[in-house]
Amino acid sequence: MKHSFIDKYGNLDSFIHRLDARIKLIALFSFILIAVSEPRGILCPFIWYGMIIAFLVLASRVPVRFILGRCLVVSPFILLAAVFFPLSSMITGDFRGFEAYRYEYAVALSIALKAFSAIILLTLLVSTEKFHNLLLGLRQMKMPRLVGIISALMYRYIFILSDEALKTNMARESRTPGKLKMNKFRVYGNQSAMIFLRSLDRSRIIYNSMLSRGFTGEFPAMRDTGITAKDAAFLFFFILILLAIRLTNPGILCLNNLIRF
Amino acid sequence: MSAGIHIRNLSFSYSGGKPALKNVSLDVKPGGKLGIIGPSGSGKSTLLLHLNGILNDGHGHVEIGGTKVEKKTLPEIRKMVGLVFQNPDDQLFNPTVEEDVEFGPLNFGYTREEVSLRVREALRSMNLSGFEKLTSHHLSLGERKRVALATVLAISPRVIAFDEPFSSLDPGMISQLVALINNLDATLVIVSQLLMPLIACCQDIAVLRDGEIQAAGPKEEILRDRDLLRSNGMDPGFYLDIYQEYFM
Ligand SMILES: Nc1ncnc2c1ncn2[C@@H]1O[C@H](COP(=O)(O)OP(=O)(O)O)[C@@H](O)[C@H]1O
Ligand SMILES: [Mg+2]
């Protein structure tokens, strides 16, 4: 089948790949807590956050194009959410001319920046660790077992879905020489219902095959997952730098308040 | 090493469905090799799922190596019985071959040294040495089927049940698989629509239809009964007739 795994870059080697899964998870959570809690409309620190993210991406050796592709997929949703804020101020109350909404623009931009940084880091996390190890890490961090099973199955389910979609697409296209002459919505509706039903069936079989090999919801690990001094040092400095940015709000790089509006 | 199978009066219905198995009784002695044939929908896959307790709430009695299949014996039963599913893609869900083969032994709590030994041995016996780091879904169907079998062999089950192992394989791959299966040291149950490779792998054959055992016995006996085979949609003579009509 043509699809690729979500964690297809999980086998590359870089210092980020070598970090323990738990360290990466905690680092991501800390980033989200610290950067995403920046007050609305504050933009300067994001230059610094951006540099950290860029450094991590380059260090990970995950292709930048791949990560940008992920951002592209979610960008409509993020942009929609961001545009909503100035737009809603413009249409509620008297319109004061586009110049008058600088604060709203800044808020919109900060929403978008927060969302994109979180998405990039999340993509990076999933691309620098085997999915299995992430689940294992989450389990070690006391994630409930059921959530683990569900995530493992979801992970697999995505491939089944895309598999079935590919197959039904081929089946449909092989019988449509040109444009669809029938009601499009009905055809696509039927097709997606079919995809879901078949995927459901196949997931049950896959779950059976996991059970038949002794799966009980645990994720026993083959390789060592000890946290090393290096891991701890990375996490310590990572959080330290984030906190420094968050608390001091360094404005040095905001040339002439260029992006302060 | 091998364990016997003992099934008595097994009946089972999927929720809301008509009975898929009716009063099935079967015996396979330790080291025996049983082939199961029968039309589509006759309950063959359902029967296999009962062997390692994936389905275990039917009526009747299933016993593997003297252990009754029930909720509390499931870990033991699953270590004893390996299931090779029809579609290898249903069995392979890890990014690499190695991780898929590790999955079973890790779940059963073997030490890491033991696990890597088992992985190496299972891959070697399936002629897959060197495939460890490859991505399963990039392999050919024949190779994926062998990986699927390796994932089961790594548990060293005493009973191995195959669901349609020969389907969609080309004749060359079938004969390779037959050779590999004939080298296995375990009790075998093989469901197949393809009679010829089944004959090459099994001593006994059971015919299942509408959830009922129509006949079971040594393959020589069952295969001589052409009416029985024909009435179950399985007539090797069909090919013989074509061959004779055109080439003799
Ligand atoms: N998951 C299921 N839910 C409901 N009915 C099923 C399910 N799986 C199989 N069946 C039904 O049970 C019967 C036996 O199916 P199965 O064991 O798959 O037959 P075979 O493997 O011989 O083709 C069929 O009538 C089938 O439709
Ligand atoms: Mg079947």
JSON list of C-alpha atoms in Angstrom, two decimals, chain A residues 1-5 7 11 130-132 155-156 159 163 167 202 205-225, chain B residues 49 52 54 78 81-83 85 87 89-96 98-104 106-108 112 115-116 133 135 137-138 151-152 155:
[
{"chain": "A", "resi": 1, "resn": "MET", "atom": "CA", "xyz": [0.00, 0.00, 0.00]},
{"chain": "A", "resi": 2, "resn": "LYS", "atom": "CA", "xyz": [1.08, 3.50, -0.69]},
{"chain": "A", "resi": 3, "resn": "HIS", "atom": "CA", "xyz": [0.57, 5.18, 2.66]},
{"chain": "A", "resi": 4, "resn": "SER", "atom": "CA", "xyz": [3.45, 5.74, 5.02]},
{"chain": "A", "resi": 5, "resn": "PHE", "atom": "CA", "xyz": [3.61, 5.48, 8.75]},
{"chain": "A", "resi": 7, "resn": "ASP", "atom": "CA", "xyz": [6.42, 7.87, 12.52]},
{"chain": "A", "resi": 11, "resn": "ASN", "atom": "CA", "xyz": [14.26, 5.47, 12.51]},
{"chain": "A", "resi": 130, "resn": "LYS", "atom": "CA", "xyz": [8.65, 5.30, 17.40]},
{"chain": "A", "resi": 131, "resn": "PHE", "atom": "CA", "xyz": [4.97, 5.50, 18.13]},
{"chain": "A", "resi": 132, "resn": "HIS", "atom": "CA", "xyz": [5.27, 2.38, 20.24]},
{"chain": "A", "resi": 155, "resn": "TYR", "atom": "CA", "xyz": [-2.53, 4.38, 15.17]},
{"chain": "A", "resi": 156, "resn": "ARG", "atom": "CA", "xyz": [-3.24, 1.19, 13.30]},
{"chain": "A", "resi": 159, "resn": "PHE", "atom": "CA", "xyz": [-3.58, 2.94, 8.04]},
{"chain": "A", "resi": 163, "resn": "ASP", "atom": "CA", "xyz": [-5.88, 1.44, 2.87]},
{"chain": "A", "resi": 167, "resn": "LYS", "atom": "CA", "xyz": [-8.98, 0.37, -2.49]},
{"chain": "A", "resi": 202, "resn": "ARG", "atom": "CA", "xyz": [-10.52, -5.16, 9.65]},
{"chain": "A", "resi": 205, "resn": "ILE", "atom": "CA", "xyz": [-9.38, -8.82, 12.93]},
{"chain": "A", "resi": 206, "resn": "ILE", "atom": "CA", "xyz": [-6.18, -6.96, 13.72]},
{"chain": "A", "resi": 207, "resn": "TYR", "atom": "CA", "xyz": [-7.13, -6.66, 17.37]},
{"chain": "A", "resi": 208, "resn": "ASN", "atom": "CA", "xyz": [-7.74, -10.42, 17.32]},
{"chain": "A", "resi": 209, "resn": "SER", "atom": "CA", "xyz": [-4.32, -11.02, 15.84]},
{"chain": "A", "resi": 210, "resn": "MET", "atom": "CA", "xyz": [-2.79, -8.89, 18.61]},
{"chain": "A", "resi": 211, "resn": "LEU", "atom": "CA", "xyz": [-4.74, -10.81, 21.27]},
{"chain": "A", "resi": 212, "resn": "SER", "atom": "CA", "xyz": [-3.68, -14.12, 19.79]},
{"chain": "A", "resi": 213, "resn": "ARG", "atom": "CA", "xyz": [-0.07, -13.09, 20.37]},
{"chain": "A", "resi": 214, "resn": "GLY", "atom": "CA", "xyz": [-0.63, -12.36, 24.02]},
{"chain": "A", "resi": 215, "resn": "PHE", "atom": "CA", "xyz": [-1.45, -8.64, 23.87]},
{"chain": "A", "resi": 216, "resn": "THR", "atom": "CA", "xyz": [-2.98, -7.48, 27.13]},
{"chain": "A", "resi": 217, "resn": "GLY", "atom": "CA", "xyz": [-2.72, -3.73, 26.75]},
{"chain": "A", "resi": 218, "resn": "GLU", "atom": "CA", "xyz": [0.81, -3.47, 28.06]},
{"chain": "A", "resi": 219, "resn": "PHE", "atom": "CA", "xyz": [3.67, -2.37, 25.83]},
{"chain": "A", "resi": 220, "resn": "PRO", "atom": "CA", "xyz": [6.70, -4.34, 26.89]},
{"chain": "A", "resi": 221, "resn": "ALA", "atom": "CA", "xyz": [9.84, -2.72, 25.53]},
{"chain": "A", "resi": 222, "resn": "MET", "atom": "CA", "xyz": [12.69, -4.43, 23.78]},
{"chain": "A", "resi": 223, "resn": "ARG", "atom": "CA", "xyz": [15.20, -1.67, 24.25]},
{"chain": "A", "resi": 224, "resn": "ASP", "atom": "CA", "xyz": [16.36, 0.14, 27.34]},
{"chain": "A", "resi": 225, "resn": "THR", "atom": "CA", "xyz": [14.37, 3.19, 28.19]},
{"chain": "B", "resi": 49, "resn": "LEU", "atom": "CA", "xyz": [-10.72, -18.35, 16.46]},
{"chain": "B", "resi": 52, "resn": "ASN", "atom": "CA", "xyz": [-6.85, -19.89, 21.05]},
{"chain": "B", "resi": 54, "resn": "ILE", "atom": "CA", "xyz": [-10.32, -15.24, 20.76]},
{"chain": "B", "resi": 78, "resn": "ARG", "atom": "CA", "xyz": [-2.36, -18.22, 23.65]},
{"chain": "B", "resi": 81, "resn": "VAL", "atom": "CA", "xyz": [-1.67, -21.88, 20.05]},
{"chain": "B", "resi": 82, "resn": "GLY", "atom": "CA", "xyz": [-0.42, -19.60, 17.28]},
{"chain": "B", "resi": 83, "resn": "LEU", "atom": "CA", "xyz": [-2.88, -18.22, 14.76]},
{"chain": "B", "resi": 85, "resn": "PHE", "atom": "CA", "xyz": [-4.38, -14.95, 9.84]},
{"chain": "B", "resi": 87, "resn": "ASN", "atom": "CA", "xyz": [-4.32, -11.58, 5.36]},
{"chain": "B", "resi": 89, "resn": "ASP", "atom": "CA", "xyz": [-1.55, -7.18, 6.63]},
{"chain": "B", "resi": 90, "resn": "ASP", "atom": "CA", "xyz": [-3.90, -7.93, 9.51]},
{"chain": "B", "resi": 91, "resn": "GLN", "atom": "CA", "xyz": [-1.07, -9.47, 11.45]},
{"chain": "B", "resi": 92, "resn": "LEU", "atom": "CA", "xyz": [1.70, -6.98, 10.76]},
{"chain": "B", "resi": 93, "resn": "PHE", "atom": "CA", "xyz": [1.19, -3.63, 12.40]},
{"chain": "B", "resi": 94, "resn": "ASN", "atom": "CA", "xyz": [4.63, -2.49, 13.43]},
{"chain": "B", "resi": 95, "resn": "PRO", "atom": "CA", "xyz": [6.95, -0.30, 11.37]},
{"chain": "B", "resi": 96, "resn": "THR", "atom": "CA", "xyz": [9.61, -2.98, 10.96]},
{"chain": "B", "resi": 98, "resn": "GLU", "atom": "CA", "xyz": [11.76, -7.15, 13.63]},
{"chain": "B", "resi": 99, "resn": "GLU", "atom": "CA", "xyz": [9.31, -5.27, 15.83]},
{"chain": "B", "resi": 100, "resn": "ASP", "atom": "CA", "xyz": [6.41, -7.35, 14.57]},
{"chain": "B", "resi": 101, "resn": "VAL", "atom": "CA", "xyz": [8.23, -10.59, 15.30]},
{"chain": "B", "resi": 102, "resn": "GLU", "atom": "CA", "xyz": [9.22, -9.28, 18.76]},
{"chain": "B", "resi": 103, "resn": "PHE", "atom": "CA", "xyz": [5.65, -8.40, 19.63]},
{"chain": "B", "resi": 104, "resn": "GLY", "atom": "CA", "xyz": [4.51, -11.88, 20.69]},
{"chain": "B", "resi": 106, "resn": "LEU", "atom": "CA", "xyz": [7.64, -9.56, 24.48]},
{"chain": "B", "resi": 107, "resn": "ASN", "atom": "CA", "xyz": [3.99, -9.87, 25.44]},
{"chain": "B", "resi": 108, "resn": "PHE", "atom": "CA", "xyz": [4.68, -13.27, 26.88]},
{"chain": "B", "resi": 112, "resn": "ARG", "atom": "CA", "xyz": [15.38, -9.51, 25.95]},
{"chain": "B", "resi": 115, "resn": "VAL", "atom": "CA", "xyz": [13.41, -12.42, 22.59]},
{"chain": "B", "resi": 116, "resn": "SER", "atom": "CA", "xyz": [16.21, -11.51, 20.20]},
{"chain": "B", "resi": 133, "resn": "LYS", "atom": "CA", "xyz": [14.92, -3.59, 9.67]},
{"chain": "B", "resi": 135, "resn": "THR", "atom": "CA", "xyz": [9.22, -2.21, 6.53]},
{"chain": "B", "resi": 137, "resn": "HIS", "atom": "CA", "xyz": [4.25, -3.23, 3.99]},
{"chain": "B", "resi": 138, "resn": "HIS", "atom": "CA", "xyz": [6.94, -2.81, 1.35]},
{"chain": "B", "resi": 151, "resn": "THR", "atom": "CA", "xyz": [5.57, -13.60, 14.22]},
{"chain": "B", "resi": 152, "resn": "VAL", "atom": "CA", "xyz": [3.79, -16.75, 15.34]},
{"chain": "B", "resi": 155, "resn": "ILE", "atom": "CA", "xyz": [6.24, -17.73, 20.36]}
]
